[in-house]
Short mmCIF file of C-alpha atoms in Angstrom, two decimals:
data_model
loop_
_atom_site.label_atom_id
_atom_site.label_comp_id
_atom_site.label_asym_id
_atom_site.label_seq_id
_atom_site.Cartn_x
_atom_site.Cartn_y
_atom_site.Cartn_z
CA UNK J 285 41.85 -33.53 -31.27
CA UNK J 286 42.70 -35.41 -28.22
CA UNK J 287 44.56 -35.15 -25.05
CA UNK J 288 46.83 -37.96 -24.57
CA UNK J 289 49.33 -38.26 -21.16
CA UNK J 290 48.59 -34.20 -21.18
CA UNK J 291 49.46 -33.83 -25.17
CA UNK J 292 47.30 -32.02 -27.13
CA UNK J 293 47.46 -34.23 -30.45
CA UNK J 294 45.69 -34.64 -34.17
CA UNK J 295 43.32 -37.40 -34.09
CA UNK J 296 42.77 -40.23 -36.16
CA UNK J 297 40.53 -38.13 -38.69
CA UNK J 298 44.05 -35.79 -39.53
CA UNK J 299 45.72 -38.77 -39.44
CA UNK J 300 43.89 -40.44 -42.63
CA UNK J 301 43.55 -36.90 -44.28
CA UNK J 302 47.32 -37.17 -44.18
CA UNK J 303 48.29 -40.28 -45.75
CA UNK J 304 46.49 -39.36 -48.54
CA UNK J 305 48.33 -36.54 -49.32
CA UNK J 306 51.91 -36.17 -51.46
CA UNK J 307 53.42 -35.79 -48.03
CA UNK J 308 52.79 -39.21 -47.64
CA UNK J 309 54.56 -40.40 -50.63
CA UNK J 310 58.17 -39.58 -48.38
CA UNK J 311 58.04 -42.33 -47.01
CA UNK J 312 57.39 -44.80 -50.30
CA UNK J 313 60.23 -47.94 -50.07
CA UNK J 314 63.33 -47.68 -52.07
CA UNK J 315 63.13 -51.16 -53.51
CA UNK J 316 61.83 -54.87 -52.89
CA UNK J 317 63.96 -57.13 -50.65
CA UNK J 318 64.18 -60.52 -49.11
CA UNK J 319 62.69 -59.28 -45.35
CA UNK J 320 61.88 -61.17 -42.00
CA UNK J 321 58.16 -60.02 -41.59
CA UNK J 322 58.45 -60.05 -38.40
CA UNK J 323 61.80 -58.35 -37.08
CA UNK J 324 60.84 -57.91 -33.23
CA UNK J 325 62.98 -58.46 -30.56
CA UNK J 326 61.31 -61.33 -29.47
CA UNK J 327 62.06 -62.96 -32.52
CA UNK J 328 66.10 -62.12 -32.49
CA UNK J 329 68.33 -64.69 -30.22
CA UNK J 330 71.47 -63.32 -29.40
CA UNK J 331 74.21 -66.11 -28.25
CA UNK J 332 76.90 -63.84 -26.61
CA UNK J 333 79.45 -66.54 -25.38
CA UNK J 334 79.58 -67.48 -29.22
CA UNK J 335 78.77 -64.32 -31.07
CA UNK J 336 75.89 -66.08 -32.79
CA UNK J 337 72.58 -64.16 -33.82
CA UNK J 338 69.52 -66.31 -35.11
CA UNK J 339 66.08 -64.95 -36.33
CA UNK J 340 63.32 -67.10 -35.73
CA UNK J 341 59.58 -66.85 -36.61
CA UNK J 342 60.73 -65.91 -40.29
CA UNK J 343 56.93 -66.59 -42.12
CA UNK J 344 55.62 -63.58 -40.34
CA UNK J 345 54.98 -62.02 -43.73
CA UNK J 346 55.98 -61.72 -47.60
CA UNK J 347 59.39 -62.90 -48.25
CA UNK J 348 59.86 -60.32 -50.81
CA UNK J 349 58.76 -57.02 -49.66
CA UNK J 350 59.76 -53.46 -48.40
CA UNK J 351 62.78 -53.66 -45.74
CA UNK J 352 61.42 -50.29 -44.03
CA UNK J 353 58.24 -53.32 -42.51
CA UNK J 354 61.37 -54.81 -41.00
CA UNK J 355 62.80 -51.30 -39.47
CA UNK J 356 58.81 -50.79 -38.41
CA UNK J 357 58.71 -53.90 -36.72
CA UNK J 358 62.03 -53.15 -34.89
CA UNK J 359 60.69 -49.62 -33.88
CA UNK J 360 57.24 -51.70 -32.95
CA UNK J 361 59.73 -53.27 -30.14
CA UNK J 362 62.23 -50.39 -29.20
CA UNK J 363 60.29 -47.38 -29.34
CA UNK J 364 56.71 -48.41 -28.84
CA UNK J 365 57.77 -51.17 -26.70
CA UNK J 366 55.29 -53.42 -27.89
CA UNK J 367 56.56 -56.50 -25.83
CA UNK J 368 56.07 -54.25 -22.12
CA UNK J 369 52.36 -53.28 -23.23
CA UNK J 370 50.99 -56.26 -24.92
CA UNK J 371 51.56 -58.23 -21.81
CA UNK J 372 50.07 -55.50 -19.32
CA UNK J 373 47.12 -53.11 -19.07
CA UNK J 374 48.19 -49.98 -20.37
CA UNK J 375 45.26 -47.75 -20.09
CA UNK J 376 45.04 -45.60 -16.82
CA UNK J 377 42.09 -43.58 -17.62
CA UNK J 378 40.09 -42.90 -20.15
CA UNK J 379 37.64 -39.54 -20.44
CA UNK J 380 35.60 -39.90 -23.73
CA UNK J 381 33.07 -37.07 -23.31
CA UNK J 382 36.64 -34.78 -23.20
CA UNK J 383 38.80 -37.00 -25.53
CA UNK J 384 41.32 -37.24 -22.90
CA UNK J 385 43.26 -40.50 -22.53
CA UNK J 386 45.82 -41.32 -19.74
CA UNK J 387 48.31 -44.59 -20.02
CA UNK J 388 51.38 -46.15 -18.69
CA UNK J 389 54.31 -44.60 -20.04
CA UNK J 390 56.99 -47.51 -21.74
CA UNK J 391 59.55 -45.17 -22.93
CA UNK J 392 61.10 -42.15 -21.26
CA UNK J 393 62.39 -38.61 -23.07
CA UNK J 394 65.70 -39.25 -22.18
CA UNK J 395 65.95 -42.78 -24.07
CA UNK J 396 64.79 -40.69 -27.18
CA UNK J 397 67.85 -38.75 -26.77
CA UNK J 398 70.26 -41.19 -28.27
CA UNK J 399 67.43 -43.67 -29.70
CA UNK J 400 68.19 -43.54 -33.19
CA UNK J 401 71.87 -43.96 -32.60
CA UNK J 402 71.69 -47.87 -31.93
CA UNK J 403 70.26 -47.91 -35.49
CA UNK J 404 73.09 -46.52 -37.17
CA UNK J 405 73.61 -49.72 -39.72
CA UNK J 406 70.29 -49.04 -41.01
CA UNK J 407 71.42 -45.62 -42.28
CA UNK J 408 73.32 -47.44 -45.33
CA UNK J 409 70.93 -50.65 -45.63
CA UNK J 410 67.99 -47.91 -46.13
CA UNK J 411 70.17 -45.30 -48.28
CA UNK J 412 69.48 -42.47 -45.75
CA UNK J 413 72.07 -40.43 -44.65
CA UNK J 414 69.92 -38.04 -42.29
CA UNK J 415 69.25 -39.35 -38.52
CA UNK J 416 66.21 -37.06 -38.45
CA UNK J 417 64.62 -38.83 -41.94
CA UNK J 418 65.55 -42.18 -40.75
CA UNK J 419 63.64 -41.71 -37.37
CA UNK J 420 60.84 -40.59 -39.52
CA UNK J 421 61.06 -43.54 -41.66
CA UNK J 422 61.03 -46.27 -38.89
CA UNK J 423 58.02 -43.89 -37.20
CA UNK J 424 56.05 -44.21 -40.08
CA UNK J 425 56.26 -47.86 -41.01
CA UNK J 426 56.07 -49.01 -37.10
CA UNK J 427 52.40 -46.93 -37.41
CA UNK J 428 51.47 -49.24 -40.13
CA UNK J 429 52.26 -52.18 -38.22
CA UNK J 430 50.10 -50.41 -35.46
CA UNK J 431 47.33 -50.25 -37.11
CA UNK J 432 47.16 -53.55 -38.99
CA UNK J 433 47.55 -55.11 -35.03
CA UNK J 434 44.45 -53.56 -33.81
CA UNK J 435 41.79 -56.05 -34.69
CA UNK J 436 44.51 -58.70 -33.27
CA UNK J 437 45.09 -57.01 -30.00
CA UNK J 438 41.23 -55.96 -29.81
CA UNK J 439 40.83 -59.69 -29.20
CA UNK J 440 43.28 -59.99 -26.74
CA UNK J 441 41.53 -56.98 -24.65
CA UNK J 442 40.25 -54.06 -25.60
CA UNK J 443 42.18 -52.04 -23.13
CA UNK J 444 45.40 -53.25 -25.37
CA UNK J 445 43.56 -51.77 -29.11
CA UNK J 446 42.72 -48.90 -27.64
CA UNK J 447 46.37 -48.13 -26.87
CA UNK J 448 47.74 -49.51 -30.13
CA UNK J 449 45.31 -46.58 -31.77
CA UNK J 450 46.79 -44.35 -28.64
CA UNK J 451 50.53 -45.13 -29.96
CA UNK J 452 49.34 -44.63 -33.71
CA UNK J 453 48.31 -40.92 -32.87
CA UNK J 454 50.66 -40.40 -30.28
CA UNK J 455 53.90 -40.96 -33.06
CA UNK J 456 51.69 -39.98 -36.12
CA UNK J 457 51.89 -36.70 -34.22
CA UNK J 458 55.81 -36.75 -33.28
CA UNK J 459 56.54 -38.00 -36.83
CA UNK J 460 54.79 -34.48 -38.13
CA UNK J 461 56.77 -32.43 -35.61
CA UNK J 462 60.08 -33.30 -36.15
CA UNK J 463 61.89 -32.45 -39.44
#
């Protein structure tokens, strides 16, 4: 276990023992789709004046794959807040003889309130009808995304992988909670 922002969570070790379980298989896509590969707000320009929305960055994966990558990747940016911590130094404090781990906080309890509402379109695009199991769903695939960045962001600083692996087990353990 480990103590992260004074949460007592599962660690990484629970964390593999559970995706190989039938659990896991919850959370298997739906179907194969034309996708961005790289849905992040950073890649979305919004033109308000003429109502115009343009993606950009589209080869940031397969063009046919899963559609729950591009939910992940939109969760990467809304919940995670990817775009705040990759650009900062996250990591307050770090005790490793106690496994206790202190950071920056990006997103506050009361945004989680309402957060899944502004996703409300995805609902039909993913065939869920359930708020609860669509939160789950974009949970789970933004942890994916989370851990295929580390060896990226481990380059960039370490400080920055060592809180993408903090945000994996932080949300692995939300995602587990909530039903």
């Amino acid at each position: 276990n480990i103590t992260i922002n004074g949460i007592l969570c599962d660690g990484l070790k629970t964390i593999f023992k559970y995706f190989d379980t039938e659990q896991y298989n919850y959370f298997n896509p739906k179907y194969l789709s034309p996708i961005h590969g790289d849905l992040t707000l950073e890649n979305i320009m919004v033109c308000e004046e003429k109502n115009d929305i343009k993606l950009i960055d589209l080869d940031g994966g397969d063009f046919i794959d899963a559609i729950e990558l591009d939910f992940g990747k939109l969760f990467q940016s809304t919940l995670s807040k990817y775009e705040l911590w990759s650009n900062d130094e996250p990591i307050i404090n770090i005790d490793y003889d106690n496994y206790i781990i202190d950071t920056k906080e990006y997103i506050s309890s009361s945004e989680l309130i309402n957060f899944i509402e502004i996703f409300y379109q995805w609902k039909e695009i993913l065939e869920i009808d359930d708020n609860v199991k669509l939160f789950r769903v974009g949970i789970f695939y933004m942890i994916i995304h989370l851990f295929r960045m580390i060896p990226f962001r481990y380059k960039c600083s370490e400080n920055q992988a060592i809180y993408s692996i903090k945000e994996i087990i932080y949300w692995y353990n939300y995602l587990t909670q909530i039903q």
